[in-house]
Coordinates of C-alpha atoms and ligand atoms in Angstrom, one line a residue:
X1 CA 23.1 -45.4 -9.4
X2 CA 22.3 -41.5 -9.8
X3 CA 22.6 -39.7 -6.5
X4 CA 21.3 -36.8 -5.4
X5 CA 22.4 -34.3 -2.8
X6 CA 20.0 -32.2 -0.9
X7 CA 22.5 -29.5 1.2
X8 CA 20.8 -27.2 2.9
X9 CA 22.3 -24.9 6.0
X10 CA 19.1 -23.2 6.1
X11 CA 16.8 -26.9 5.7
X12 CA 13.6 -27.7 3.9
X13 CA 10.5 -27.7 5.8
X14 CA 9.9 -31.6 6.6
X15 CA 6.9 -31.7 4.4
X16 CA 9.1 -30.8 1.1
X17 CA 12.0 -32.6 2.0
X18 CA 9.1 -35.9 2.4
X19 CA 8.2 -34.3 -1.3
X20 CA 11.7 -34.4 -2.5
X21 CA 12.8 -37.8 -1.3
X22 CA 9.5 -39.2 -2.8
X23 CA 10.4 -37.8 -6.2
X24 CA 13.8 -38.8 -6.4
X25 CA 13.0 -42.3 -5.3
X26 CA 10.0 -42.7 -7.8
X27 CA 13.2 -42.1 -10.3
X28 CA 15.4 -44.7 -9.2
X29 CA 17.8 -42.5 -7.7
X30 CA 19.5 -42.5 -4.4
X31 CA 19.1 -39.5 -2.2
X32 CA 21.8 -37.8 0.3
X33 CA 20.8 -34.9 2.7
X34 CA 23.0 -32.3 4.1
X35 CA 20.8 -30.4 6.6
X36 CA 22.2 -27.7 8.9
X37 CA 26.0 -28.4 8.4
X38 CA 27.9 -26.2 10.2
X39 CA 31.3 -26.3 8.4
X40 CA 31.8 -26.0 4.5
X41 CA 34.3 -29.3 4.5
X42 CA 30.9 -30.7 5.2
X43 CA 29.4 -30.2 2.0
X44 CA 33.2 -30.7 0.2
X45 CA 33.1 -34.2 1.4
X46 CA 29.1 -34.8 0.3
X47 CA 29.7 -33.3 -3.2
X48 CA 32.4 -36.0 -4.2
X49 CA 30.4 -38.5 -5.7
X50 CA 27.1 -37.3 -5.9
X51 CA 25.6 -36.8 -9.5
X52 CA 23.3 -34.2 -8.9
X53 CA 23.3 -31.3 -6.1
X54 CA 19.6 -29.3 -4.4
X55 CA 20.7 -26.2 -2.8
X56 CA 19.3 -22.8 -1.3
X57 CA 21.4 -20.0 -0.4
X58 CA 24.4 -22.4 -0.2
X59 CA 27.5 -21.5 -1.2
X60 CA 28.7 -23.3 -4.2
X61 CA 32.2 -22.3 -5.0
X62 CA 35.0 -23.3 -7.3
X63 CA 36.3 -25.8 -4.0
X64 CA 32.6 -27.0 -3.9
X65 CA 33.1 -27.8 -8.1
X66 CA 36.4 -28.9 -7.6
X67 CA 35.6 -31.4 -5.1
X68 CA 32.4 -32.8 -6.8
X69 CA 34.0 -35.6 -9.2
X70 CA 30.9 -36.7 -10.8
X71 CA 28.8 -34.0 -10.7
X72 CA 26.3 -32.7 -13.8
X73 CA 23.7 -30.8 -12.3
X74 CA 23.4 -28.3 -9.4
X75 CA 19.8 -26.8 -9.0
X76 CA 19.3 -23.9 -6.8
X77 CA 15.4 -24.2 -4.7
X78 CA 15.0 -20.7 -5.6
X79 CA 15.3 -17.8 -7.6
X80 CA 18.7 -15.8 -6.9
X81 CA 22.2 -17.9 -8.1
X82 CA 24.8 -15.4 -6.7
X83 CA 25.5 -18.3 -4.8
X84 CA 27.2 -20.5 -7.2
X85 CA 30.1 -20.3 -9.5
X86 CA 28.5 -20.4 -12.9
X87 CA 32.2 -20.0 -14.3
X88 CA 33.7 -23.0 -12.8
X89 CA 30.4 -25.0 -13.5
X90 CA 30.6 -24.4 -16.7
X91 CA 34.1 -25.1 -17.1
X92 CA 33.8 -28.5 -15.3
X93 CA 30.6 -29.5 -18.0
X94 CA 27.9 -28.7 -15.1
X95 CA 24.1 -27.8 -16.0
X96 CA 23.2 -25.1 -13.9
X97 CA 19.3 -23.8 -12.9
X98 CA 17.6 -21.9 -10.6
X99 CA 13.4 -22.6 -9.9
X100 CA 12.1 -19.5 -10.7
X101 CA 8.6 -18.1 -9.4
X102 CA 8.3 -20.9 -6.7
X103 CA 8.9 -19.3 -3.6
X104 CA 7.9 -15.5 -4.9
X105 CA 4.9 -15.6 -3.3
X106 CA 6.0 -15.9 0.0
X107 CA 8.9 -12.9 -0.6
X108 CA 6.1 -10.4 -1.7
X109 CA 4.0 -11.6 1.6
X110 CA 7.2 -10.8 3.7
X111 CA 8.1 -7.6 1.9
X112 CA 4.3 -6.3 2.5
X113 CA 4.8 -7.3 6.1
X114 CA 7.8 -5.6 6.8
X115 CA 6.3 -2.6 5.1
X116 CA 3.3 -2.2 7.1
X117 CA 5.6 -3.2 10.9
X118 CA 7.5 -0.4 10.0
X119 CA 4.4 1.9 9.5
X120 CA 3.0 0.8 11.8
X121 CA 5.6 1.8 14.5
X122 CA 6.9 -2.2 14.9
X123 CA 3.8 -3.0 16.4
X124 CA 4.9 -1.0 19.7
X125 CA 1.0 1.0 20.5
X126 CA 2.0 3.6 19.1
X127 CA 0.1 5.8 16.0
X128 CA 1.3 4.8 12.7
X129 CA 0.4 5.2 8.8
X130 CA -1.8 3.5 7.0
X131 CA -0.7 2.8 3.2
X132 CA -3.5 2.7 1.6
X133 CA -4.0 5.4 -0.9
X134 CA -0.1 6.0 -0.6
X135 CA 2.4 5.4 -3.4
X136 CA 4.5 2.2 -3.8
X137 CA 7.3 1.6 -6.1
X138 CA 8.3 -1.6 -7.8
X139 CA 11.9 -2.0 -8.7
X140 CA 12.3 -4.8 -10.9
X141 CA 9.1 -6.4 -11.6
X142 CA 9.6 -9.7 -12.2
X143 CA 8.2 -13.3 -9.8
X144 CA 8.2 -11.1 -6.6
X145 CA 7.0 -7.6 -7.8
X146 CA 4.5 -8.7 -9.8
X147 CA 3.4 -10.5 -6.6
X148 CA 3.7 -7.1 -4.3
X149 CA 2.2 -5.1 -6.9
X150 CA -1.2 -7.2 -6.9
X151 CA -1.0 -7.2 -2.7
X152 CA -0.4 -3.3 -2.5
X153 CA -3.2 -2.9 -5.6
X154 CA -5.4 -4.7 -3.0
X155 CA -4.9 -2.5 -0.1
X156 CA -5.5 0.6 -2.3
X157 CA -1.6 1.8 -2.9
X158 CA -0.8 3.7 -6.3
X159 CA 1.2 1.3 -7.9
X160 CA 4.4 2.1 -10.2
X161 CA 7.0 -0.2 -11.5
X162 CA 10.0 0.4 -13.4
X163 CA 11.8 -3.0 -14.9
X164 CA 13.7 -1.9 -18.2
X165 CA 14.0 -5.7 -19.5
X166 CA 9.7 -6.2 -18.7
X167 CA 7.4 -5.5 -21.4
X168 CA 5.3 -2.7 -20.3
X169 CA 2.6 -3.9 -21.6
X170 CA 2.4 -6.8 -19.2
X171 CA 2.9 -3.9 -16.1
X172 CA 0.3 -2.1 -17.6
X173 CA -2.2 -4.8 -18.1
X174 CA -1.5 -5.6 -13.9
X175 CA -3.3 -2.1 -13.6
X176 CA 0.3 -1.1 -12.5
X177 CA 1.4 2.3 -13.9
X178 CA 5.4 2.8 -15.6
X179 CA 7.8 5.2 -15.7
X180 CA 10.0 6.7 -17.5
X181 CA 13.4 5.9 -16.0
X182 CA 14.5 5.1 -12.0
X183 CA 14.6 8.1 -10.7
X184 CA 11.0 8.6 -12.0
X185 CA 10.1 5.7 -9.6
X186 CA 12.2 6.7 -6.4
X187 CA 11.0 10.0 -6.8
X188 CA 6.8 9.4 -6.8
X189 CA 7.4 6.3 -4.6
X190 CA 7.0 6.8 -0.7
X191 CA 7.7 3.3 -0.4
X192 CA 9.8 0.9 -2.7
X193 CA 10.7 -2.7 -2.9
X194 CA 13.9 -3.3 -4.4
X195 CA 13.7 -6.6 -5.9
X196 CA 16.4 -6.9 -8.5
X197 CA 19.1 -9.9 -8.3
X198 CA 22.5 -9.1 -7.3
X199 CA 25.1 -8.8 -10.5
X200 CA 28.4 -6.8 -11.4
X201 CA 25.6 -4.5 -12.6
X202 CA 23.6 -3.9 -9.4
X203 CA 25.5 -4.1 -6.8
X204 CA 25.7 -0.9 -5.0
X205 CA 23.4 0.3 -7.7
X206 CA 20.5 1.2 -5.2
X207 CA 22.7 4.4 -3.9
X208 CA 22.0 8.2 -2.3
X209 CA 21.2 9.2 -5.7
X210 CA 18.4 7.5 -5.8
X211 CA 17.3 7.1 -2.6
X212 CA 17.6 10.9 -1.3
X213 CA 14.9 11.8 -3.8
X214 CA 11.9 9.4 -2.3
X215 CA 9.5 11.9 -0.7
X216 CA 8.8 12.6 2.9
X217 CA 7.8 9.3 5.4
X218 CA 10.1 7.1 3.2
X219 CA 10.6 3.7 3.7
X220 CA 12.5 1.1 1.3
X221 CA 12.6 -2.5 1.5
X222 CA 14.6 -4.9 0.4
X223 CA 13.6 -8.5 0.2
X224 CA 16.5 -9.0 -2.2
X225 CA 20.1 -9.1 -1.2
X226 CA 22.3 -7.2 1.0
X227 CA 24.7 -6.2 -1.8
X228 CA 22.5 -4.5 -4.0
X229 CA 22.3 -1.4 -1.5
X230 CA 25.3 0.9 -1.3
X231 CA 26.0 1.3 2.4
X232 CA 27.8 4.5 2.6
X233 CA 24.4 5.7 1.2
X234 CA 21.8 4.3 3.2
X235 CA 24.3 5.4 6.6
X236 CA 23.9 9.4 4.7
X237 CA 19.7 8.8 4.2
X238 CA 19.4 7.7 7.7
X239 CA 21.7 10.7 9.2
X240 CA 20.2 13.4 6.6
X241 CA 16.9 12.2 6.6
X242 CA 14.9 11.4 10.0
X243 CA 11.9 10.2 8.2
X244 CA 13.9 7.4 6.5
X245 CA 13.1 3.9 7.3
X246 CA 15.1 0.7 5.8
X247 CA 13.7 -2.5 6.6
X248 CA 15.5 -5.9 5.1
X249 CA 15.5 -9.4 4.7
X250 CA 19.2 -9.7 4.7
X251 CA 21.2 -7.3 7.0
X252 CA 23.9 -5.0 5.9
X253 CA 27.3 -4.9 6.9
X254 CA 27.0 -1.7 8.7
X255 CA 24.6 -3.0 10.8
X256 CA 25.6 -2.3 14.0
X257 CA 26.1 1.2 13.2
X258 CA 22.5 1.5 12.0
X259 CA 20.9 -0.3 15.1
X260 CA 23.6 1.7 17.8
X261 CA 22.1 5.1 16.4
X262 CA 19.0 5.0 14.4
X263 CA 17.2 1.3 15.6
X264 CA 13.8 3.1 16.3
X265 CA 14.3 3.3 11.9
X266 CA 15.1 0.3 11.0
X267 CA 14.7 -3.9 10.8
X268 CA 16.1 -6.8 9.5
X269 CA 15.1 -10.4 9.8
X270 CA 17.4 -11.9 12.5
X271 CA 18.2 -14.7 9.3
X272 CA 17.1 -14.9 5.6
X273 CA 13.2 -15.7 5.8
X274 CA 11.2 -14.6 2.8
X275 CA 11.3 -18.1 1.4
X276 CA 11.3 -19.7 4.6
X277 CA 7.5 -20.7 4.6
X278 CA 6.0 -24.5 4.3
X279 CA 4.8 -23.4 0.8
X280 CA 7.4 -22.2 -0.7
X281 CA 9.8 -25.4 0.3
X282 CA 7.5 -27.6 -1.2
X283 CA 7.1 -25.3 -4.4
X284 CA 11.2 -24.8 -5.1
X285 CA 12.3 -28.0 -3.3
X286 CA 9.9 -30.6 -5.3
X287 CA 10.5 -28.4 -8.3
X288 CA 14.5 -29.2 -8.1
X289 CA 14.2 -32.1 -7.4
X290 CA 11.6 -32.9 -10.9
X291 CA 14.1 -30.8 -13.0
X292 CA 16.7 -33.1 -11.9
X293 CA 14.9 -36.6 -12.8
X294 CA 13.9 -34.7 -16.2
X295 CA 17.9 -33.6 -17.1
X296 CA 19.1 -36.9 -16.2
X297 CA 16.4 -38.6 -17.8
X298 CA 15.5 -36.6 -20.7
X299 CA 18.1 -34.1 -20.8
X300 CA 15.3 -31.3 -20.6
X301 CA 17.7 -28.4 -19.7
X302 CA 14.8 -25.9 -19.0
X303 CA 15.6 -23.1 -16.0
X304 CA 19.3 -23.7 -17.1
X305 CA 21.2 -20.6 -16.5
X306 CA 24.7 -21.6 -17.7
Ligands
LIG401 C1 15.8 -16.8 -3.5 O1 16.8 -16.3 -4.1 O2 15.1 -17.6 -4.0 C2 15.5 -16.3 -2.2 O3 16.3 -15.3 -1.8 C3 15.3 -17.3 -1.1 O4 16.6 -17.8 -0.6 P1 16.7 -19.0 0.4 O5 16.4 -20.3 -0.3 O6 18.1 -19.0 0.9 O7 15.7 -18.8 1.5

């Protein structure tokens, strides 16, 4: 019988793993869960003979691929696969794919949210900034910033986007405005979202040279990964600049530097949340789990990023 694994540290609201199981049983298949574990020999002892594997922000390593003997298919609930070692997968004959768009909506709502606490002064009584009529800039404008753009378009920001692989047309029909290059963007943008995924090619890519030239009252946020941010860079904006604000879904390394001498600047989710919303499980989780029963069933190999 086909198995499939759901391992989650971070779990499924109940609702989409009730969604999931339902699928997977409608199929014929078995289903395993993984919820919470603590230790990653967990997850090396549930891969080994399971056929296909549901994950988040799970690490899925060459051990994790060595240690899965039957294994053809790992699906990541979500959009980013930094996670998992497309190499080894590939290597070992596994299908690969991310859900893509499913849980964007709930990142743009965050990003919007942690843009107006920090304008707002983290909600503390004091006088903050309003944003509408304010400048907000897009990087990347794919699931998420295409969401963000039509959120900030509705509370009456000047919208720019720079994406070099997005049509412009499509930004452009959004009622968003391009630019030129990046530095067009960080330059006009009081606030930015930095939404790209994190390669070899951004990592470290958002850095003082593009961040020191966002005007006066700036504040960037990143609903995207840590590593995308250079952190020598964002430690010089925050000492150079006193109107810089950073505000993040996943935390930097330097953090404790950040929050022991400019806290009343910055925020970070105290874990990973943008996705973490009822909606957004049952959107990626009950999509994995139908792009699993359609691979092993029909071999459909759409979303495959291997
Ligand atoms: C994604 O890449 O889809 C988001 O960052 C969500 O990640 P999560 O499933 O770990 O919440």
């Amino acid at each position: 019988m086909t198995t499939v694994l759901v391992a989650t540290v971070k779990p499924f609201a109940k609702v989409a793993v009730n969604g999931i199981s339902e699928i997977v049983i409608k199929a014929g298949f078995e289903l395993k869960m993984l919820e919470k574990y603590t230790d990653q020999n967990q997850l090396l002892e549930a891969v080994k003979d399971v056929d296909a594997l549901i994950v988040r922000s799970d690490i899925v390593d060459e051990n994790v691929i060595k240690a899965a003997n039957k294994l053809k298919i790992i699906v990541r609930a979500g959009a980013g696969y930094d996670n998992i070692d497309l190499k080894a997968s590939s290597e070992k004959g596994i299908t690969v794919m991310n859900t893509p768009g499913q849980n964007s909506n709930a990142v743009a709502e965050l990003t919007i949210g942690m843009l107006i606490f920090m304008n707002r002064n983290f909600f503390n009584g004091t006088a903050g900034v309003e944003l509408r009529g304010k400048t907000m800039g897009i990087h990347a404008y794919g699931h998420v910033g295409r969401i963000i753009g039509m959120i900030a378009k509705g509370m009456g920001m000047d919208v720019f986007a720079f994406d070099p692989f997005q049509d412009k047309t499509i930004i452009e029909n959004d009622g968003v405005k391009t630019v030129e290059n990046v530095r067009d963007l960080y330059s006009k943008c009081q606030y930015i979202s930095v939404n790209l995924p994190a390669n070899s090619e951004t990592k470290g890519s958002i850095n003082y040279d593009l961040m020191s030239l966002m005007p006066e009252g700036a504040t960037l946020v990143n609903p995207a990964r840590k590593e995308i941010i250079d952190e020598s860079s964002l430690l010089k904006m925050f000492a150079e600049r006193n109107d810089f604000r950073y505000a993040t879904d996943t935390a930097p390394d330097c953090e404790a530097q950040i929050k022991a001498e400019y806290a009343a600047r910055y925020f970070a989710t105290p874990k990973k949340m943008g996705a973490q919303t009822d909606e957004a499980n049952i959107n990626a989780g009950l999509a994995a789990a139908r792009q699993i029963v359609n691979f092993i069933q029909k071999g459909d190999n759409t979303f495959r990023v291997n």
